[in-house]
Each structure stands twice: as structure tokens, then as C-alpha cells.
Amino acid sequence: MTRELIIQGLAEHQAGFLARSPEALTATHAPNGTFESPAHGLVTGRPAILEVYQYWYKAFPDFSLHWGSAVIEAPRAAVFWKFEGTTTGPFFGEVRPGTPIRMSGAAEYTFGDEGILSVRHIFDFSAVLVSAGVLKIKPA
């Protein structure tokens, strides 16, 4: 896997986000690829990965994901990102529609001949749930 192929793979993946297409995003993953995040745990295979993307687009139909420059060391790449979106309904519990959510995180990708073999997202999921009103913090 060359640096150029990884850059191309990342561009195709980012194009899926810009197109707002869970199907296009899923197509960038290898058939038996893995997707890991604090929100969904570890899922394997395109059907399960598609469900993850569909969940986020249903909860946040207006969301945007802004990527920083990729750090590439073949066959891996890392990207820092910022997420912004507005809830339209349930999001890991009952959330008032119209609740704005913002978070920063990072993703580590491993690429192979069939596409993204694995992706692991890292972000403060507890802080997201607090900002969404799903998780309450008790005063000290």
C-alpha cells in the first residue's frame, strides 16, 4: 500500500462524507473491515458498518465532519477531525430535537487492497452525551 493509494482512499472516504452518503462511505471499507468507536464499540463487515453511518445520519442529518491534514505511514493514516451537527431525534437516549452537538476527535485508518481494513475513532463520548443532555453530572 503506497502513500498515494492511501491519499486516494482517504479522498474517496471524505467524498462519501461530503456526499452525505452512508452507502458511499461503506463502499470505501473492505468487505470484512472493522469500525471501532466509543459510541458503537467494534463492528465487523460492511452491513454492520453501514448501520453505524446510517445511525449518525439519522440522528444528525445536517452533520459536517471537518478533517485536518492526514498523517500517513503506510499502510496507516491518522486524521484529526471536528464534528458539528444538530439532533433530530433519539441519540443514545432521548435528546431534544434541535440540540447542537460539537466534538473533536481522531481516526486511525489501516488500508489494504480492498479498501479500509480498519478504522478506529477516538473522542470523548461522555462529554458528547453530557452536551446532548443524555448524561447528567451530579454536583460535587
mmCIF file with all atom_site columns, C-alpha atoms in Angstrom:
data_model
loop_
_atom_site.group_PDB
_atom_site.id
_atom_site.type_symbol
_atom_site.label_atom_id
_atom_site.label_alt_id
_atom_site.label_comp_id
_atom_site.label_asym_id
_atom_site.label_entity_id
_atom_site.label_seq_id
_atom_site.pdbx_PDB_ins_code
_atom_site.Cartn_x
_atom_site.Cartn_y
_atom_site.Cartn_z
_atom_site.occupancy
_atom_site.B_iso_or_equiv
_atom_site.pdbx_formal_charge
_atom_site.auth_seq_id
_atom_site.auth_comp_id
_atom_site.auth_asym_id
_atom_site.auth_atom_id
_atom_site.pdbx_PDB_model_num
ATOM 1   C CA . MET A 1 1   ? 0.000   0.000  0.000  1.00 0.00 ? 1   MET A CA 1
ATOM 2   C CA . THR A 1 2   ? 1.609   3.222  -1.159 1.00 0.00 ? 2   THR A CA 1
ATOM 3   C CA . ARG A 1 3   ? 1.202   6.706  0.257  1.00 0.00 ? 3   ARG A CA 1
ATOM 4   C CA . GLU A 1 4   ? -0.515  7.767  -2.978 1.00 0.00 ? 4   GLU A CA 1
ATOM 5   C CA . LEU A 1 5   ? -3.095  4.963  -2.684 1.00 0.00 ? 5   LEU A CA 1
ATOM 6   C CA . ILE A 1 6   ? -3.782  5.922  0.931  1.00 0.00 ? 6   ILE A CA 1
ATOM 7   C CA . ILE A 1 7   ? -4.278  9.566  -0.070 1.00 0.00 ? 7   ILE A CA 1
ATOM 8   C CA . GLN A 1 8   ? -6.693  8.372  -2.768 1.00 0.00 ? 8   GLN A CA 1
ATOM 9   C CA . GLY A 1 9   ? -8.541  6.141  -0.273 1.00 0.00 ? 9   GLY A CA 1
ATOM 10  C CA . LEU A 1 10  ? -8.884  8.985  2.215  1.00 0.00 ? 10  LEU A CA 1
ATOM 11  C CA . ALA A 1 11  ? -10.149 11.291 -0.545 1.00 0.00 ? 11  ALA A CA 1
ATOM 12  C CA . GLU A 1 12  ? -12.802 8.736  -1.545 1.00 0.00 ? 12  GLU A CA 1
ATOM 13  C CA . HIS A 1 13  ? -13.844 8.340  2.084  1.00 0.00 ? 13  HIS A CA 1
ATOM 14  C CA . GLN A 1 14  ? -14.051 12.105 2.589  1.00 0.00 ? 14  GLN A CA 1
ATOM 15  C CA . ALA A 1 15  ? -16.082 12.371 -0.638 1.00 0.00 ? 15  ALA A CA 1
ATOM 16  C CA . GLY A 1 16  ? -18.601 9.985  0.939  1.00 0.00 ? 16  GLY A CA 1
ATOM 17  C CA . PHE A 1 17  ? -18.996 12.397 3.859  1.00 0.00 ? 17  PHE A CA 1
ATOM 18  C CA . LEU A 1 18  ? -19.348 15.368 1.517  1.00 0.00 ? 18  LEU A CA 1
ATOM 19  C CA . ALA A 1 19  ? -21.985 13.455 -0.489 1.00 0.00 ? 19  ALA A CA 1
ATOM 20  C CA . ARG A 1 20  ? -23.769 12.651 2.799  1.00 0.00 ? 20  ARG A CA 1
ATOM 21  C CA . SER A 1 21  ? -23.962 9.022  1.673  1.00 0.00 ? 21  SER A CA 1
ATOM 22  C CA . PRO A 1 22  ? -23.731 6.136  4.160  1.00 0.00 ? 22  PRO A CA 1
ATOM 23  C CA . GLU A 1 23  ? -23.576 3.772  1.187  1.00 0.00 ? 23  GLU A CA 1
ATOM 24  C CA . ALA A 1 24  ? -20.625 5.580  -0.425 1.00 0.00 ? 24  ALA A CA 1
ATOM 25  C CA . LEU A 1 25  ? -18.816 5.652  2.927  1.00 0.00 ? 25  LEU A CA 1
ATOM 26  C CA . THR A 1 26  ? -19.402 1.944  3.471  1.00 0.00 ? 26  THR A CA 1
ATOM 27  C CA . ALA A 1 27  ? -18.119 1.127  -0.019 1.00 0.00 ? 27  ALA A CA 1
ATOM 28  C CA . THR A 1 28  ? -14.699 2.519  0.966  1.00 0.00 ? 28  THR A CA 1
ATOM 29  C CA . HIS A 1 29  ? -14.359 -0.225 3.601  1.00 0.00 ? 29  HIS A CA 1
ATOM 30  C CA . ALA A 1 30  ? -13.081 -3.736 2.885  1.00 0.00 ? 30  ALA A CA 1
ATOM 31  C CA . PRO A 1 31  ? -15.907 -6.325 2.883  1.00 0.00 ? 31  PRO A CA 1
ATOM 32  C CA . ASN A 1 32  ? -14.777 -7.725 6.252  1.00 0.00 ? 32  ASN A CA 1
ATOM 33  C CA . GLY A 1 33  ? -13.340 -4.469 7.569  1.00 0.00 ? 33  GLY A CA 1
ATOM 34  C CA . THR A 1 34  ? -13.772 -3.236 11.118 1.00 0.00 ? 34  THR A CA 1
ATOM 35  C CA . PHE A 1 35  ? -15.080 0.032  12.564 1.00 0.00 ? 35  PHE A CA 1
ATOM 36  C CA . GLU A 1 36  ? -14.401 0.915  16.185 1.00 0.00 ? 36  GLU A CA 1
ATOM 37  C CA . SER A 1 37  ? -15.601 3.904  18.195 1.00 0.00 ? 37  SER A CA 1
ATOM 38  C CA . PRO A 1 38  ? -16.531 4.768  21.778 1.00 0.00 ? 38  PRO A CA 1
ATOM 39  C CA . ALA A 1 39  ? -20.148 5.111  20.628 1.00 0.00 ? 39  ALA A CA 1
ATOM 40  C CA . HIS A 1 40  ? -20.564 1.775  18.828 1.00 0.00 ? 40  HIS A CA 1
ATOM 41  C CA . GLY A 1 41  ? -17.774 -0.463 20.065 1.00 0.00 ? 41  GLY A CA 1
ATOM 42  C CA . LEU A 1 42  ? -16.244 -2.752 17.446 1.00 0.00 ? 42  LEU A CA 1
ATOM 43  C CA . VAL A 1 43  ? -18.313 -3.786 14.429 1.00 0.00 ? 43  VAL A CA 1
ATOM 44  C CA . THR A 1 44  ? -17.185 -6.020 11.577 1.00 0.00 ? 44  THR A CA 1
ATOM 45  C CA . GLY A 1 45  ? -18.270 -6.166 7.942  1.00 0.00 ? 45  GLY A CA 1
ATOM 46  C CA . ARG A 1 46  ? -19.914 -3.745 5.575  1.00 0.00 ? 46  ARG A CA 1
ATOM 47  C CA . PRO A 1 47  ? -23.523 -4.389 6.703  1.00 0.00 ? 47  PRO A CA 1
ATOM 48  C CA . ALA A 1 48  ? -22.653 -3.501 10.321 1.00 0.00 ? 48  ALA A CA 1
ATOM 49  C CA . ILE A 1 49  ? -20.527 -0.519 9.249  1.00 0.00 ? 49  ILE A CA 1
ATOM 50  C CA . LEU A 1 50  ? -23.406 0.748  7.092  1.00 0.00 ? 50  LEU A CA 1
ATOM 51  C CA . GLU A 1 51  ? -25.683 0.662  10.163 1.00 0.00 ? 51  GLU A CA 1
ATOM 52  C CA . VAL A 1 52  ? -23.228 2.878  12.067 1.00 0.00 ? 52  VAL A CA 1
ATOM 53  C CA . TYR A 1 53  ? -23.159 5.500  9.299  1.00 0.00 ? 53  TYR A CA 1
ATOM 54  C CA . GLN A 1 54  ? -26.951 5.347  8.887  1.00 0.00 ? 54  GLN A CA 1
ATOM 55  C CA . TYR A 1 55  ? -27.420 5.878  12.640 1.00 0.00 ? 55  TYR A CA 1
ATOM 56  C CA . TRP A 1 56  ? -25.318 9.062  12.646 1.00 0.00 ? 56  TRP A CA 1
ATOM 57  C CA . TYR A 1 57  ? -27.005 10.474 9.535  1.00 0.00 ? 57  TYR A CA 1
ATOM 58  C CA . LYS A 1 58  ? -30.436 9.749  11.006 1.00 0.00 ? 58  LYS A CA 1
ATOM 59  C CA . ALA A 1 59  ? -29.552 11.371 14.347 1.00 0.00 ? 59  ALA A CA 1
ATOM 60  C CA . PHE A 1 60  ? -27.709 14.310 12.698 1.00 0.00 ? 60  PHE A CA 1
ATOM 61  C CA . PRO A 1 61  ? -28.872 14.796 9.098  1.00 0.00 ? 61  PRO A CA 1
ATOM 62  C CA . ASP A 1 62  ? -27.049 18.133 8.897  1.00 0.00 ? 62  ASP A CA 1
ATOM 63  C CA . PHE A 1 63  ? -23.745 16.991 10.389 1.00 0.00 ? 63  PHE A CA 1
ATOM 64  C CA . SER A 1 64  ? -20.415 18.022 8.983  1.00 0.00 ? 64  SER A CA 1
ATOM 65  C CA . LEU A 1 65  ? -17.038 16.451 9.584  1.00 0.00 ? 65  LEU A CA 1
ATOM 66  C CA . HIS A 1 66  ? -14.045 18.718 9.026  1.00 0.00 ? 66  HIS A CA 1
ATOM 67  C CA . TRP A 1 67  ? -10.748 16.901 8.561  1.00 0.00 ? 67  TRP A CA 1
ATOM 68  C CA . GLY A 1 68  ? -7.269  18.111 9.334  1.00 0.00 ? 68  GLY A CA 1
ATOM 69  C CA . SER A 1 69  ? -4.266  17.030 7.288  1.00 0.00 ? 69  SER A CA 1
ATOM 70  C CA . ALA A 1 70  ? -3.597  13.296 7.358  1.00 0.00 ? 70  ALA A CA 1
ATOM 71  C CA . VAL A 1 71  ? -0.505  11.806 8.940  1.00 0.00 ? 71  VAL A CA 1
ATOM 72  C CA . ILE A 1 72  ? 0.447   8.833  6.767  1.00 0.00 ? 72  ILE A CA 1
ATOM 73  C CA . GLU A 1 73  ? 2.795   5.945  7.433  1.00 0.00 ? 73  GLU A CA 1
ATOM 74  C CA . ALA A 1 74  ? 1.729   3.173  5.070  1.00 0.00 ? 74  ALA A CA 1
ATOM 75  C CA . PRO A 1 75  ? -0.453  1.217  5.496  1.00 0.00 ? 75  PRO A CA 1
ATOM 76  C CA . ARG A 1 76  ? -1.866  3.523  8.193  1.00 0.00 ? 76  ARG A CA 1
ATOM 77  C CA . ALA A 1 77  ? -3.174  7.056  8.270  1.00 0.00 ? 77  ALA A CA 1
ATOM 78  C CA . ALA A 1 78  ? -4.389  9.254  11.115 1.00 0.00 ? 78  ALA A CA 1
ATOM 79  C CA . VAL A 1 79  ? -6.707  12.221 10.810 1.00 0.00 ? 79  VAL A CA 1
ATOM 80  C CA . PHE A 1 80  ? -7.886  14.725 13.419 1.00 0.00 ? 80  PHE A CA 1
ATOM 81  C CA . TRP A 1 81  ? -11.480 15.827 12.846 1.00 0.00 ? 81  TRP A CA 1
ATOM 82  C CA . LYS A 1 82  ? -14.207 18.152 14.143 1.00 0.00 ? 82  LYS A CA 1
ATOM 83  C CA . PHE A 1 83  ? -17.853 17.133 14.114 1.00 0.00 ? 83  PHE A CA 1
ATOM 84  C CA . GLU A 1 84  ? -20.798 19.534 14.200 1.00 0.00 ? 84  GLU A CA 1
ATOM 85  C CA . GLY A 1 85  ? -24.442 18.626 13.898 1.00 0.00 ? 85  GLY A CA 1
ATOM 86  C CA . THR A 1 86  ? -27.958 19.174 15.207 1.00 0.00 ? 86  THR A CA 1
ATOM 87  C CA . THR A 1 87  ? -30.022 16.305 16.580 1.00 0.00 ? 87  THR A CA 1
ATOM 88  C CA . THR A 1 88  ? -33.364 15.463 15.031 1.00 0.00 ? 88  THR A CA 1
ATOM 89  C CA . GLY A 1 89  ? -34.379 12.749 17.453 1.00 0.00 ? 89  GLY A CA 1
ATOM 90  C CA . PRO A 1 90  ? -33.032 9.958  19.625 1.00 0.00 ? 90  PRO A CA 1
ATOM 91  C CA . PHE A 1 91  ? -29.291 9.851  20.131 1.00 0.00 ? 91  PHE A CA 1
ATOM 92  C CA . PHE A 1 92  ? -28.226 7.145  22.582 1.00 0.00 ? 92  PHE A CA 1
ATOM 93  C CA . GLY A 1 93  ? -31.262 8.070  24.653 1.00 0.00 ? 93  GLY A CA 1
ATOM 94  C CA . GLU A 1 94  ? -33.851 10.795 24.411 1.00 0.00 ? 94  GLU A CA 1
ATOM 95  C CA . VAL A 1 95  ? -32.464 14.066 23.146 1.00 0.00 ? 95  VAL A CA 1
ATOM 96  C CA . ARG A 1 96  ? -34.498 17.154 22.376 1.00 0.00 ? 96  ARG A CA 1
ATOM 97  C CA . PRO A 1 97  ? -34.570 17.731 18.596 1.00 0.00 ? 97  PRO A CA 1
ATOM 98  C CA . GLY A 1 98  ? -32.535 20.786 17.693 1.00 0.00 ? 98  GLY A CA 1
ATOM 99  C CA . THR A 1 99  ? -29.771 20.131 20.221 1.00 0.00 ? 99  THR A CA 1
ATOM 100 C CA . PRO A 1 100 ? -26.412 21.215 18.748 1.00 0.00 ? 100 PRO A CA 1
ATOM 101 C CA . ILE A 1 101 ? -23.504 18.812 19.204 1.00 0.00 ? 101 ILE A CA 1
ATOM 102 C CA . ARG A 1 102 ? -19.839 19.598 18.656 1.00 0.00 ? 102 ARG A CA 1
ATOM 103 C CA . MET A 1 103 ? -16.889 17.337 19.278 1.00 0.00 ? 103 MET A CA 1
ATOM 104 C CA . SER A 1 104 ? -13.301 16.818 18.252 1.00 0.00 ? 104 SER A CA 1
ATOM 105 C CA . GLY A 1 105 ? -11.608 13.502 17.737 1.00 0.00 ? 105 GLY A CA 1
ATOM 106 C CA . ALA A 1 106 ? -9.213  11.462 15.693 1.00 0.00 ? 106 ALA A CA 1
ATOM 107 C CA . ALA A 1 107 ? -9.385  8.435  13.433 1.00 0.00 ? 107 ALA A CA 1
ATOM 108 C CA . GLU A 1 108 ? -6.730  5.840  12.702 1.00 0.00 ? 108 GLU A CA 1
ATOM 109 C CA . TYR A 1 109 ? -7.155  4.036  9.384  1.00 0.00 ? 109 TYR A CA 1
ATOM 110 C CA . THR A 1 110 ? -5.439  0.891  8.124  1.00 0.00 ? 110 THR A CA 1
ATOM 111 C CA . PHE A 1 111 ? -5.661  0.393  4.366  1.00 0.00 ? 111 PHE A CA 1
ATOM 112 C CA . GLY A 1 112 ? -5.365  -2.701 2.202  1.00 0.00 ? 112 GLY A CA 1
ATOM 113 C CA . ASP A 1 113 ? -6.047  -3.720 -1.372 1.00 0.00 ? 113 ASP A CA 1
ATOM 114 C CA . GLU A 1 114 ? -9.811  -3.968 -0.679 1.00 0.00 ? 114 GLU A CA 1
ATOM 115 C CA . GLY A 1 115 ? -10.094 -0.551 0.964  1.00 0.00 ? 115 GLY A CA 1
ATOM 116 C CA . ILE A 1 116 ? -10.207 0.430  4.626  1.00 0.00 ? 116 ILE A CA 1
ATOM 117 C CA . LEU A 1 117 ? -9.329  -2.673 6.636  1.00 0.00 ? 117 LEU A CA 1
ATOM 118 C CA . SER A 1 118 ? -9.938  -0.960 9.960  1.00 0.00 ? 118 SER A CA 1
ATOM 119 C CA . VAL A 1 119 ? -10.814 2.432  11.337 1.00 0.00 ? 119 VAL A CA 1
ATOM 120 C CA . ARG A 1 120 ? -10.726 3.415  14.983 1.00 0.00 ? 120 ARG A CA 1
ATOM 121 C CA . HIS A 1 121 ? -12.291 6.688  16.118 1.00 0.00 ? 121 HIS A CA 1
ATOM 122 C CA . ILE A 1 122 ? -11.259 8.288  19.399 1.00 0.00 ? 122 ILE A CA 1
ATOM 123 C CA . PHE A 1 123 ? -13.322 11.017 21.086 1.00 0.00 ? 123 PHE A CA 1
ATOM 124 C CA . ASP A 1 124 ? -14.768 11.926 24.481 1.00 0.00 ? 124 ASP A CA 1
ATOM 125 C CA . PHE A 1 125 ? -18.131 10.199 24.182 1.00 0.00 ? 125 PHE A CA 1
ATOM 126 C CA . SER A 1 126 ? -19.136 11.044 27.770 1.00 0.00 ? 126 SER A CA 1
ATOM 127 C CA . ALA A 1 127 ? -18.738 14.763 27.023 1.00 0.00 ? 127 ALA A CA 1
ATOM 128 C CA . VAL A 1 128 ? -20.904 14.341 23.921 1.00 0.00 ? 128 VAL A CA 1
ATOM 129 C CA . LEU A 1 129 ? -23.638 12.658 25.980 1.00 0.00 ? 129 LEU A CA 1
ATOM 130 C CA . VAL A 1 130 ? -23.455 15.431 28.604 1.00 0.00 ? 130 VAL A CA 1
ATOM 131 C CA . SER A 1 131 ? -23.742 18.157 25.955 1.00 0.00 ? 131 SER A CA 1
ATOM 132 C CA . ALA A 1 132 ? -26.697 16.304 24.409 1.00 0.00 ? 132 ALA A CA 1
ATOM 133 C CA . GLY A 1 133 ? -28.448 16.116 27.773 1.00 0.00 ? 133 GLY A CA 1
ATOM 134 C CA . VAL A 1 134 ? -28.446 12.301 27.805 1.00 0.00 ? 134 VAL A CA 1
ATOM 135 C CA . LEU A 1 135 ? -25.958 12.005 30.660 1.00 0.00 ? 135 LEU A CA 1
ATOM 136 C CA . LYS A 1 136 ? -26.387 14.144 33.778 1.00 0.00 ? 136 LYS A CA 1
ATOM 137 C CA . ILE A 1 137 ? -23.492 15.177 36.008 1.00 0.00 ? 137 ILE A CA 1
ATOM 138 C CA . LYS A 1 138 ? -24.167 15.331 39.732 1.00 0.00 ? 138 LYS A CA 1
ATOM 139 C CA . PRO A 1 139 ? -22.732 18.372 41.510 1.00 0.00 ? 139 PRO A CA 1
ATOM 140 C CA . ALA A 1 140 ? -19.915 17.577 43.942 1.00 0.00 ? 140 ALA A CA 1
#
